[in-house]
Amino acid sequence: MLYEITCTGLASEMIGFEAMGTDVVALACAERKRTAQRYLKHQFGNRFQHGFTDNAAFVDGHGKCFFHGKDCKCPTMRPDISIHGLPCQAYSWMRQRSGSTKNTGQVWQHPGHAEVFEGFHSYLTERQPRGWIVEEVPALAQPDKRTGIPFLQTFLTQCKSLGYCVVVLQMDHVVWVEMSRSRFWMIGFSKELGHKAAVDAFLEICLLYT
């Protein structure tokens, strides 16, 4: 399986896939935080072909690589699956209390909002992963004050326009760790992966374990 990941974190999904017996070929990752970059270089420097300092490298076709210390080209192979921890600051209830700066203003004024919508969908258009997983905060479901349409609905509509059928799950991390942290997990299936039939099968499996 060809694997690609943005906003990498700890790359724990790759470890999980391999624990289930899946052979993983790690194409590239992207991470802005220096501490996470050092971890990835130490733990997976011999696994990922490249580690980019910005998600834009996947769309631009090249970018600064913290594995090699220079500008590198993005792998040309199409990923079987891509994993994304998209920015959540734009949708924070606390951030929107007052003011009009990127830290306190409206959702659409925050640069993270453009990355969630324009950045991610540019990635899908350019890389065309066969399947993908996105983590995002439940506040994504809040309505856009300009239209009344929930941001989540707009996000899913855009994904559908690119040929993906998406299932949305809301889960709390307290199931695994002693900390309540509710998150949306959105999983996109291309037609090659079965599209709607794959979503239905996935939900049936989920019901078996709930």
mmCIF file of C-alpha atoms in Angstrom:
data_model
loop_
_atom_site.group_PDB
_atom_site.id
_atom_site.type_symbol
_atom_site.label_atom_id
_atom_site.label_comp_id
_atom_site.label_asym_id
_atom_site.label_seq_id
_atom_site.Cartn_x
_atom_site.Cartn_y
_atom_site.Cartn_z
ATOM 1 C CA MET A 1 0.000 0.000 0.000
ATOM 2 C CA LEU A 2 1.363 3.422 -0.995
ATOM 3 C CA TYR A 3 0.954 5.741 1.993
ATOM 4 C CA GLU A 4 1.132 9.522 2.273
ATOM 5 C CA ILE A 5 0.428 11.847 5.189
ATOM 6 C CA THR A 6 0.107 15.580 5.884
ATOM 7 C CA CYS A 7 0.202 17.301 9.289
ATOM 8 C CA THR A 8 1.955 14.120 10.253
ATOM 9 C CA GLY A 9 2.131 14.059 14.024
ATOM 10 C CA LEU A 10 3.518 10.674 15.057
ATOM 11 C CA ALA A 11 2.656 8.685 11.896
ATOM 12 C CA SER A 12 0.831 6.250 14.165
ATOM 13 C CA GLU A 13 -1.561 5.229 11.383
ATOM 14 C CA MET A 14 1.294 3.637 9.455
ATOM 15 C CA ILE A 15 2.239 1.642 12.549
ATOM 16 C CA GLY A 16 -1.378 0.540 12.884
ATOM 17 C CA PHE A 17 -1.641 -0.572 9.244
ATOM 18 C CA GLU A 18 1.523 -2.623 9.582
ATOM 19 C CA ALA A 19 0.272 -4.174 12.833
ATOM 20 C CA MET A 20 -2.708 -5.468 10.818
ATOM 21 C CA GLY A 21 -0.359 -7.117 8.338
ATOM 22 C CA THR A 22 -0.445 -4.501 5.579
ATOM 23 C CA ASP A 23 2.767 -3.871 3.664
ATOM 24 C CA VAL A 24 3.267 -0.099 3.638
ATOM 25 C CA VAL A 25 5.437 1.894 1.240
ATOM 26 C CA ALA A 26 5.746 5.379 2.763
ATOM 27 C CA LEU A 27 5.897 7.983 -0.012
ATOM 28 C CA ALA A 28 6.131 11.325 1.776
ATOM 29 C CA CYS A 29 5.003 13.211 4.828
ATOM 30 C CA ALA A 30 4.605 16.894 5.709
ATOM 31 C CA GLU A 31 5.048 18.518 9.100
ATOM 32 C CA ARG A 32 5.671 22.140 10.144
ATOM 33 C CA LYS A 33 6.575 21.632 13.808
ATOM 34 C CA ARG A 34 10.307 21.224 14.395
ATOM 35 C CA THR A 35 9.846 18.795 17.278
ATOM 36 C CA ALA A 36 7.664 16.521 15.153
ATOM 37 C CA GLN A 37 10.139 16.795 12.271
ATOM 38 C CA ARG A 38 12.962 15.601 14.538
ATOM 39 C CA TYR A 39 10.838 12.680 15.717
ATOM 40 C CA LEU A 40 9.924 11.665 12.179
ATOM 41 C CA LYS A 41 13.509 11.915 10.999
ATOM 42 C CA HIS A 42 14.685 9.783 13.915
ATOM 43 C CA GLN A 43 11.928 7.169 13.742
ATOM 44 C CA PHE A 44 11.088 7.027 10.029
ATOM 45 C CA GLY A 45 13.990 8.649 8.186
ATOM 46 C CA ASN A 46 14.639 5.365 6.417
ATOM 47 C CA ARG A 47 10.958 4.812 5.576
ATOM 48 C CA PHE A 48 9.548 7.979 4.031
ATOM 49 C CA GLN A 49 11.104 9.056 0.753
ATOM 50 C CA HIS A 50 10.663 12.712 1.720
ATOM 51 C CA GLY A 51 9.555 14.860 4.642
ATOM 52 C CA PHE A 52 8.260 18.244 3.542
ATOM 53 C CA THR A 53 7.992 21.329 5.753
ATOM 54 C CA ASP A 54 4.693 22.392 4.186
ATOM 55 C CA ASN A 55 1.633 20.628 2.778
ATOM 56 C CA ALA A 56 1.861 22.811 -0.327
ATOM 57 C CA ALA A 57 4.719 20.630 -1.594
ATOM 58 C CA PHE A 58 2.188 17.967 -2.575
ATOM 59 C CA VAL A 59 0.344 20.434 -4.791
ATOM 60 C CA ASP A 60 3.378 22.325 -6.097
ATOM 61 C CA GLY A 61 5.214 19.093 -6.895
ATOM 62 C CA HIS A 62 8.256 19.994 -4.792
ATOM 63 C CA GLY A 63 9.244 21.639 -1.522
ATOM 64 C CA LYS A 64 11.795 21.929 1.257
ATOM 65 C CA CYS A 65 12.588 18.478 2.639
ATOM 66 C CA PHE A 66 13.724 18.177 6.266
ATOM 67 C CA PHE A 67 15.031 14.663 5.611
ATOM 68 C CA HIS A 68 17.472 15.800 2.932
ATOM 69 C CA GLY A 69 17.937 19.471 3.824
ATOM 70 C CA LYS A 70 17.111 20.736 0.330
ATOM 71 C CA ASP A 71 14.291 21.289 -2.145
ATOM 72 C CA CYS A 72 13.021 17.886 -3.289
ATOM 73 C CA LYS A 73 10.454 16.699 -5.794
ATOM 74 C CA CYS A 74 7.263 15.077 -4.565
ATOM 75 C CA PRO A 75 6.960 11.352 -5.440
ATOM 76 C CA THR A 76 4.991 10.866 -8.636
ATOM 77 C CA MET A 77 3.251 7.648 -7.544
ATOM 78 C CA ARG A 78 -0.414 7.979 -6.693
ATOM 79 C CA PRO A 79 -1.048 7.105 -3.022
ATOM 80 C CA ASP A 80 -3.411 4.295 -2.123
ATOM 81 C CA ILE A 81 -4.274 6.115 1.084
ATOM 82 C CA SER A 82 -3.473 9.512 2.571
ATOM 83 C CA ILE A 83 -3.894 10.644 6.167
ATOM 84 C CA HIS A 84 -4.606 14.243 7.185
ATOM 85 C CA GLY A 85 -4.741 16.033 10.526
ATOM 86 C CA LEU A 86 -6.151 19.308 9.227
ATOM 87 C CA PRO A 87 -5.887 22.623 11.138
ATOM 88 C CA CYS A 88 -8.642 23.074 13.712
ATOM 89 C CA GLN A 89 -7.917 26.543 15.132
ATOM 90 C CA ALA A 90 -10.300 28.284 12.723
ATOM 91 C CA TYR A 91 -13.304 26.473 14.230
ATOM 92 C CA SER A 92 -12.481 27.026 17.926
ATOM 93 C CA TRP A 93 -15.385 28.485 19.901
ATOM 94 C CA MET A 94 -12.980 30.344 22.189
ATOM 95 C CA ARG A 95 -11.189 32.000 19.262
ATOM 96 C CA GLN A 96 -14.394 33.545 17.915
ATOM 97 C CA ARG A 97 -15.407 35.412 21.062
ATOM 98 C CA SER A 98 -14.477 38.877 19.823
ATOM 99 C CA GLY A 99 -12.378 40.942 17.456
ATOM 100 C CA SER A 100 -11.485 40.493 13.830
ATOM 101 C CA THR A 101 -7.883 39.251 13.812
ATOM 102 C CA LYS A 102 -6.960 35.803 12.561
ATOM 103 C CA ASN A 103 -6.782 34.685 16.186
ATOM 104 C CA THR A 104 -10.152 36.029 17.328
ATOM 105 C CA GLY A 105 -12.231 36.807 14.252
ATOM 106 C CA GLN A 106 -14.654 34.892 12.093
ATOM 107 C CA VAL A 107 -13.916 31.379 10.856
ATOM 108 C CA TRP A 108 -13.268 32.381 7.248
ATOM 109 C CA GLN A 109 -10.759 35.040 8.344
ATOM 110 C CA HIS A 110 -8.409 32.456 9.822
ATOM 111 C CA PRO A 111 -5.689 31.086 7.491
ATOM 112 C CA GLY A 112 -6.430 27.575 8.732
ATOM 113 C CA HIS A 113 -9.879 27.727 7.130
ATOM 114 C CA ALA A 114 -8.357 28.178 3.670
ATOM 115 C CA GLU A 115 -6.023 25.263 4.337
ATOM 116 C CA VAL A 116 -8.915 22.987 5.296
ATOM 117 C CA PHE A 117 -10.938 23.818 2.212
ATOM 118 C CA GLU A 118 -8.674 25.141 -0.553
ATOM 119 C CA GLY A 119 -5.491 23.366 0.551
ATOM 120 C CA PHE A 120 -7.015 19.934 1.146
ATOM 121 C CA HIS A 121 -9.117 19.932 -1.987
ATOM 122 C CA SER A 122 -6.142 21.063 -4.058
ATOM 123 C CA TYR A 123 -4.309 18.091 -2.591
ATOM 124 C CA LEU A 124 -7.106 15.705 -3.623
ATOM 125 C CA THR A 125 -7.164 17.177 -7.107
ATOM 126 C CA GLU A 126 -3.410 16.902 -7.562
ATOM 127 C CA ARG A 127 -2.581 13.631 -5.785
ATOM 128 C CA GLN A 128 -5.897 11.779 -6.274
ATOM 129 C CA PRO A 129 -5.469 9.263 -3.443
ATOM 130 C CA ARG A 130 -7.633 6.181 -3.777
ATOM 131 C CA GLY A 131 -8.760 6.660 -0.200
ATOM 132 C CA TRP A 132 -8.132 9.114 2.616
ATOM 133 C CA ILE A 133 -8.732 9.764 6.316
ATOM 134 C CA VAL A 134 -9.171 13.231 7.845
ATOM 135 C CA GLU A 135 -9.288 14.167 11.532
ATOM 136 C CA GLU A 136 -11.062 17.387 12.481
ATOM 137 C CA VAL A 137 -12.856 18.933 15.466
ATOM 138 C CA PRO A 138 -16.671 18.575 15.781
ATOM 139 C CA ALA A 139 -16.960 22.377 15.594
ATOM 140 C CA LEU A 140 -16.534 21.942 11.840
ATOM 141 C CA ALA A 141 -20.273 21.193 11.889
ATOM 142 C CA GLN A 142 -21.121 24.766 12.947
ATOM 143 C CA PRO A 143 -22.995 26.842 10.355
ATOM 144 C CA ASP A 144 -21.198 29.333 8.163
ATOM 145 C CA LYS A 145 -22.670 32.671 9.267
ATOM 146 C CA ARG A 146 -22.507 33.924 5.700
ATOM 147 C CA THR A 147 -24.701 31.164 4.241
ATOM 148 C CA GLY A 148 -26.216 29.214 7.132
ATOM 149 C CA ILE A 149 -24.753 26.017 5.653
ATOM 150 C CA PRO A 150 -22.574 23.970 8.043
ATOM 151 C CA PHE A 151 -18.888 23.992 7.118
ATOM 152 C CA LEU A 152 -18.948 20.200 7.334
ATOM 153 C CA GLN A 153 -21.657 19.991 4.672
ATOM 154 C CA THR A 154 -19.674 22.256 2.352
ATOM 155 C CA PHE A 155 -16.545 20.170 2.948
ATOM 156 C CA LEU A 156 -18.362 16.927 2.092
ATOM 157 C CA THR A 157 -19.989 18.459 -0.998
ATOM 158 C CA GLN A 158 -16.577 19.463 -2.334
ATOM 159 C CA CYS A 159 -15.215 15.966 -1.696
ATOM 160 C CA LYS A 160 -18.208 14.454 -3.507
ATOM 161 C CA SER A 161 -17.545 16.713 -6.510
ATOM 162 C CA LEU A 162 -14.065 15.173 -6.728
ATOM 163 C CA GLY A 163 -15.478 11.647 -6.903
ATOM 164 C CA TYR A 164 -15.308 10.513 -3.278
ATOM 165 C CA CYS A 165 -17.998 8.985 -1.094
ATOM 166 C CA VAL A 166 -17.344 9.973 2.518
ATOM 167 C CA VAL A 167 -18.383 8.519 5.864
ATOM 168 C CA VAL A 168 -18.162 10.699 8.991
ATOM 169 C CA LEU A 169 -17.663 9.193 12.448
ATOM 170 C CA GLN A 170 -17.509 11.083 15.740
ATOM 171 C CA MET A 171 -15.374 9.367 18.351
ATOM 172 C CA ASP A 172 -13.916 10.353 21.716
ATOM 173 C CA HIS A 173 -10.276 9.549 22.463
ATOM 174 C CA VAL A 174 -11.301 8.578 26.000
ATOM 175 C CA VAL A 175 -11.912 5.114 24.547
ATOM 176 C CA TRP A 176 -8.128 4.711 24.274
ATOM 177 C CA VAL A 177 -6.594 7.207 26.703
ATOM 178 C CA GLU A 178 -7.650 8.913 29.947
ATOM 179 C CA MET A 179 -8.540 12.164 28.236
ATOM 180 C CA SER A 180 -11.807 13.237 26.631
ATOM 181 C CA ARG A 181 -11.131 14.571 23.147
ATOM 182 C CA SER A 182 -14.000 14.268 20.702
ATOM 183 C CA ARG A 183 -13.107 14.313 17.018
ATOM 184 C CA PHE A 184 -14.650 13.817 13.579
ATOM 185 C CA TRP A 185 -13.029 11.129 11.464
ATOM 186 C CA MET A 186 -13.905 11.483 7.794
ATOM 187 C CA ILE A 187 -13.009 8.601 5.497
ATOM 188 C CA GLY A 188 -13.157 9.063 1.730
ATOM 189 C CA PHE A 189 -13.530 6.201 -0.748
ATOM 190 C CA SER A 190 -12.879 6.582 -4.471
ATOM 191 C CA LYS A 191 -14.757 4.574 -7.090
ATOM 192 C CA GLU A 192 -11.740 2.266 -7.309
ATOM 193 C CA LEU A 193 -12.230 1.375 -3.643
ATOM 194 C CA GLY A 194 -15.943 0.732 -4.029
ATOM 195 C CA HIS A 195 -17.361 4.223 -3.364
ATOM 196 C CA LYS A 196 -20.820 3.907 -1.707
ATOM 197 C CA ALA A 197 -20.589 0.107 -1.411
ATOM 198 C CA ALA A 198 -17.305 0.496 0.468
ATOM 199 C CA VAL A 199 -18.881 3.025 2.854
ATOM 200 C CA ASP A 200 -21.768 0.643 3.575
ATOM 201 C CA ALA A 201 -19.388 -2.257 4.213
ATOM 202 C CA PHE A 202 -17.225 -0.083 6.457
ATOM 203 C CA LEU A 203 -20.226 0.967 8.561
ATOM 204 C CA GLU A 204 -21.342 -2.652 8.923
ATOM 205 C CA ILE A 205 -17.917 -3.514 10.307
ATOM 206 C CA CYS A 206 -18.091 -0.565 12.706
ATOM 207 C CA LEU A 207 -21.457 -1.753 14.016
ATOM 208 C CA LEU A 208 -19.966 -5.147 14.835
ATOM 209 C CA TYR A 209 -17.581 -3.505 17.295
ATOM 210 C CA THR A 210 -19.975 -1.060 18.957
#
